[in-house]
Amino acid sequence: MGYTSIDYNELHLPVEEIYEAMGYSGDSMPEDVIADAVQDVLRIAAEKVDPSCFFTIQAADILRESIVLGDTEFETGKIIAKLLQGSDQVALFVATAGMGFERWTYELKEEGDYLNMFIADSIGTCIVEKAGDYMERMLELEITGLKHTNRFSPGYCGWPVAEQRKLFAHLPEGVCGIELKESCLMVPIKSISGIIGIGADVKAKVYSCHVCDMDSCFRRRNNRIAV
């Protein structure tokens, strides 16, 4: 699969997920004034966002604590390597909310509009995850007859974020307009990257926060899933 621009309407973004990204959970819901502000920002975001995604499929060897693609060894750590067991291929992917969204959130910051900036940041988090979901649906069409794992990104589950450099070395330069900074931060900030295992018998397991040590993840804060 090459570069794919995504229609915003194809993202199917529930407002409840935006509330979750903002820190609301369970029966805790925003006051009407905040809910109205979310709707206002969401309408503008729909015009500013330019989501896109990309993936490429490569043969892979899954070792005990790493995966090997050609002459590159990704030091994923044992958690991700275990979850990728059974894969004989992996999809390397990126997805992004786009630079238009990035510029708009910067304008909100310059204006000192901190409430709307916070709401927009939460919306951006949801948009890029939905872009990742869209990418997975495209992957499923590509690998008919095979199965795939969840997606895993550098910085999670013990996989060093510095491994972004190895991942981007296997992707086209400037893919989806994303720039990888020296710090391994992606720009636009609302971008994700990572790998997905592919094989005849692999499984996409429910995310289990206890296996991951990333305390800043909003899903860890709001969804402490047990297995």
Short mmCIF file of C-alpha atoms in Angstrom, two decimals:
data_model
loop_
_atom_site.label_atom_id
_atom_site.label_comp_id
_atom_site.label_asym_id
_atom_site.label_seq_id
_atom_site.Cartn_x
_atom_site.Cartn_y
_atom_site.Cartn_z
CA MET A 1 0.00 0.00 0.00
CA GLY A 2 1.21 3.48 -0.78
CA TYR A 3 0.23 6.84 0.63
CA THR A 4 -3.51 7.15 1.31
CA SER A 5 -5.30 10.41 2.06
CA ILE A 6 -8.26 9.80 4.38
CA ASP A 7 -11.62 11.56 4.16
CA TYR A 8 -12.41 12.95 7.63
CA ASN A 9 -15.91 11.47 7.44
CA GLU A 10 -14.36 8.00 7.15
CA LEU A 11 -12.84 8.31 10.63
CA HIS A 12 -16.16 7.92 12.49
CA LEU A 13 -15.06 9.76 15.63
CA PRO A 14 -17.45 9.36 18.62
CA VAL A 15 -17.55 12.35 20.95
CA GLU A 16 -17.32 9.95 23.90
CA GLU A 17 -13.77 9.08 22.83
CA ILE A 18 -12.86 12.76 22.82
CA TYR A 19 -14.19 13.08 26.37
CA GLU A 20 -12.08 10.07 27.34
CA ALA A 21 -8.96 11.69 25.86
CA MET A 22 -9.80 14.82 27.87
CA GLY A 23 -9.76 12.79 31.08
CA TYR A 24 -13.45 12.01 31.56
CA SER A 25 -14.35 8.40 32.25
CA GLY A 26 -17.26 6.22 33.33
CA ASP A 27 -20.20 8.32 34.49
CA SER A 28 -18.05 11.45 34.60
CA MET A 29 -19.24 13.68 31.76
CA PRO A 30 -18.35 17.30 30.91
CA GLU A 31 -20.61 20.17 31.87
CA ASP A 32 -22.82 21.54 29.09
CA VAL A 33 -20.54 24.52 28.49
CA ILE A 34 -17.57 22.18 27.90
CA ALA A 35 -19.62 19.80 25.76
CA ASP A 36 -20.72 22.75 23.60
CA ALA A 37 -17.11 23.90 23.30
CA VAL A 38 -16.08 20.41 22.17
CA GLN A 39 -18.70 20.49 19.41
CA ASP A 40 -17.55 23.94 18.29
CA VAL A 41 -13.89 22.90 18.14
CA LEU A 42 -14.79 19.62 16.44
CA ARG A 43 -16.56 21.48 13.63
CA ILE A 44 -13.44 23.57 13.00
CA ALA A 45 -11.16 20.54 13.30
CA ALA A 46 -13.10 18.79 10.54
CA GLU A 47 -12.05 21.60 8.19
CA LYS A 48 -8.42 21.77 9.36
CA VAL A 49 -7.50 18.10 9.53
CA ASP A 50 -5.86 16.30 6.59
CA PRO A 51 -5.35 12.73 7.82
CA SER A 52 -3.34 10.17 5.89
CA CYS A 53 -1.65 6.83 6.37
CA PHE A 54 0.90 4.48 4.84
CA PHE A 55 2.07 0.92 5.36
CA THR A 56 4.56 -1.43 3.78
CA ILE A 57 4.77 -5.18 4.34
CA GLN A 58 8.13 -6.90 4.84
CA ALA A 59 9.31 -10.38 5.76
CA ALA A 60 10.41 -10.67 9.39
CA ASP A 61 12.02 -13.07 11.84
CA ILE A 62 10.64 -12.85 15.38
CA LEU A 63 13.24 -13.55 18.07
CA ARG A 64 12.87 -13.70 21.84
CA GLU A 65 13.38 -9.96 22.47
CA SER A 66 13.65 -8.47 19.00
CA ILE A 67 12.52 -8.74 15.40
CA VAL A 68 14.75 -8.83 12.33
CA LEU A 69 13.93 -7.24 8.97
CA GLY A 70 16.68 -7.91 6.47
CA ASP A 71 19.88 -6.63 8.09
CA THR A 72 18.02 -4.49 10.67
CA GLU A 73 17.29 -5.76 14.16
CA PHE A 74 14.57 -3.94 16.08
CA GLU A 75 15.16 -4.19 19.84
CA THR A 76 11.47 -4.31 20.69
CA GLY A 77 11.93 -6.05 24.04
CA LYS A 78 10.35 -9.30 25.13
CA ILE A 79 6.78 -8.03 25.58
CA ILE A 80 6.26 -6.95 21.98
CA ALA A 81 8.36 -9.81 20.60
CA LYS A 82 6.13 -12.26 22.46
CA LEU A 83 2.97 -10.63 21.13
CA LEU A 84 4.39 -10.86 17.58
CA GLN A 85 5.19 -14.58 17.82
CA GLY A 86 3.82 -16.51 14.84
CA SER A 87 4.28 -13.59 12.46
CA ASP A 88 6.35 -14.20 9.35
CA GLN A 89 5.73 -10.69 8.04
CA VAL A 90 5.21 -7.29 9.57
CA ALA A 91 3.57 -4.11 8.35
CA LEU A 92 5.54 -0.95 9.09
CA PHE A 93 3.11 1.96 9.26
CA VAL A 94 2.54 5.63 9.90
CA ALA A 95 -0.66 7.65 10.28
CA THR A 96 -1.11 11.35 10.93
CA ALA A 97 -3.68 14.08 11.49
CA GLY A 98 -1.63 16.23 9.09
CA MET A 99 0.16 19.58 9.06
CA GLY A 100 -3.03 21.60 8.60
CA PHE A 101 -4.20 20.42 12.01
CA GLU A 102 -0.73 21.08 13.44
CA ARG A 103 -0.71 24.68 12.21
CA TRP A 104 -4.19 25.31 13.58
CA THR A 105 -3.33 24.07 17.07
CA TYR A 106 -0.20 26.27 16.99
CA GLU A 107 -2.42 29.27 16.14
CA LEU A 108 -4.63 28.50 19.14
CA LYS A 109 -1.53 28.45 21.33
CA GLU A 110 -0.32 31.77 19.94
CA GLU A 111 -3.74 33.27 20.67
CA GLY A 112 -3.62 31.99 24.24
CA ASP A 113 -6.85 30.06 23.69
CA TYR A 114 -5.92 27.35 26.16
CA LEU A 115 -9.34 25.72 26.56
CA ASN A 116 -9.81 25.22 22.84
CA MET A 117 -6.14 24.22 22.52
CA PHE A 118 -6.70 21.48 25.11
CA ILE A 119 -9.86 20.31 23.36
CA ALA A 120 -8.12 20.38 19.97
CA ASP A 121 -5.20 18.41 21.37
CA SER A 122 -7.60 15.73 22.64
CA ILE A 123 -9.41 15.67 19.29
CA GLY A 124 -6.07 15.29 17.50
CA THR A 125 -5.18 12.31 19.68
CA CYS A 126 -8.45 10.63 18.68
CA ILE A 127 -8.13 11.56 15.00
CA VAL A 128 -4.68 10.00 14.62
CA GLU A 129 -5.81 6.82 16.39
CA LYS A 130 -8.80 6.61 14.05
CA ALA A 131 -6.43 7.14 11.12
CA GLY A 132 -4.49 4.16 12.49
CA ASP A 133 -7.71 2.14 12.61
CA TYR A 134 -8.39 3.09 8.97
CA MET A 135 -4.90 1.94 8.04
CA GLU A 136 -5.59 -1.42 9.71
CA ARG A 137 -8.76 -1.85 7.65
CA MET A 138 -6.71 -1.24 4.49
CA LEU A 139 -4.14 -3.74 5.72
CA GLU A 140 -6.84 -6.38 6.19
CA LEU A 141 -7.86 -5.94 2.56
CA GLU A 142 -4.22 -6.40 1.52
CA ILE A 143 -3.59 -9.59 3.51
CA THR A 144 -6.77 -11.51 2.71
CA GLY A 145 -6.61 -14.97 4.29
CA LEU A 146 -4.06 -13.95 6.92
CA LYS A 147 -4.44 -12.45 10.39
CA HIS A 148 -2.71 -9.55 12.10
CA THR A 149 -1.74 -8.47 15.61
CA ASN A 150 -2.43 -5.16 17.31
CA ARG A 151 -0.20 -2.28 16.31
CA PHE A 152 2.86 -1.52 18.44
CA SER A 153 4.86 1.71 18.50
CA PRO A 154 8.34 2.69 19.69
CA GLY A 155 8.09 4.11 23.21
CA TYR A 156 5.56 1.52 24.38
CA CYS A 157 5.97 -1.77 26.23
CA GLY A 158 9.72 -1.35 26.65
CA TRP A 159 10.49 -0.60 22.98
CA PRO A 160 12.90 2.37 23.05
CA VAL A 161 11.61 5.45 21.25
CA ALA A 162 15.06 5.83 19.64
CA GLU A 163 14.14 2.82 17.48
CA GLN A 164 12.01 5.27 15.46
CA ARG A 165 15.16 5.92 13.43
CA LYS A 166 15.35 2.29 12.32
CA LEU A 167 11.65 2.24 11.50
CA PHE A 168 11.77 5.41 9.40
CA ALA A 169 14.83 4.07 7.56
CA HIS A 170 12.47 1.43 6.13
CA LEU A 171 9.88 4.02 5.03
CA PRO A 172 9.90 6.49 2.12
CA GLU A 173 11.47 9.84 2.98
CA GLY A 174 8.83 12.37 4.04
CA VAL A 175 6.12 9.71 4.17
CA CYS A 176 2.69 11.33 4.78
CA GLY A 177 4.51 14.64 5.28
CA ILE A 178 5.99 13.41 8.57
CA GLU A 179 9.43 14.58 9.68
CA LEU A 180 11.36 12.65 12.31
CA LYS A 181 13.32 15.05 14.50
CA GLU A 182 16.70 14.28 16.09
CA SER A 183 14.85 13.68 19.37
CA CYS A 184 12.73 11.03 17.55
CA LEU A 185 9.68 13.27 17.93
CA MET A 186 7.45 13.20 14.86
CA VAL A 187 6.13 16.37 13.25
CA PRO A 188 3.18 16.69 12.90
CA ILE A 189 2.99 15.78 16.58
CA LYS A 190 -0.35 14.04 16.07
CA SER A 191 1.27 11.16 14.21
CA ILE A 192 1.81 7.51 15.06
CA SER A 193 4.19 4.89 13.71
CA GLY A 194 4.97 1.28 14.43
CA ILE A 195 4.63 -2.34 13.41
CA ILE A 196 1.89 -4.93 13.05
CA GLY A 197 2.57 -8.66 12.93
CA ILE A 198 1.08 -10.72 10.07
CA GLY A 199 0.66 -14.49 9.92
CA ALA A 200 -1.74 -17.39 9.58
CA ASP A 201 -2.27 -17.90 13.30
CA VAL A 202 -1.42 -14.61 15.03
CA LYS A 203 -3.95 -12.87 17.25
CA ALA A 204 -5.00 -9.30 17.95
CA LYS A 205 -5.33 -9.39 21.72
CA VAL A 206 -7.22 -6.92 23.89
CA TYR A 207 -4.83 -4.22 25.05
CA SER A 208 -3.70 -4.95 28.60
CA CYS A 209 -2.30 -1.95 30.43
CA HIS A 210 -0.47 -4.10 32.99
CA VAL A 211 2.06 -5.23 30.35
CA CYS A 212 3.00 -1.65 29.42
CA ASP A 213 5.01 0.78 31.56
CA MET A 214 3.93 4.02 29.83
CA ASP A 215 2.15 5.90 32.64
CA SER A 216 1.37 8.95 30.45
CA CYS A 217 -0.99 6.99 28.15
CA PHE A 218 -4.58 8.24 28.57
CA ARG A 219 -5.91 4.73 28.01
CA ARG A 220 -3.85 3.54 30.99
CA ARG A 221 -5.30 6.35 33.10
CA ASN A 222 -8.91 5.69 32.10
CA ASN A 223 -9.04 2.04 31.09
CA ARG A 224 -7.20 -0.28 33.40
CA ILE A 225 -7.99 -3.46 31.50
CA ALA A 226 -7.48 -6.83 33.18
CA VAL A 227 -6.82 -10.11 31.40
#
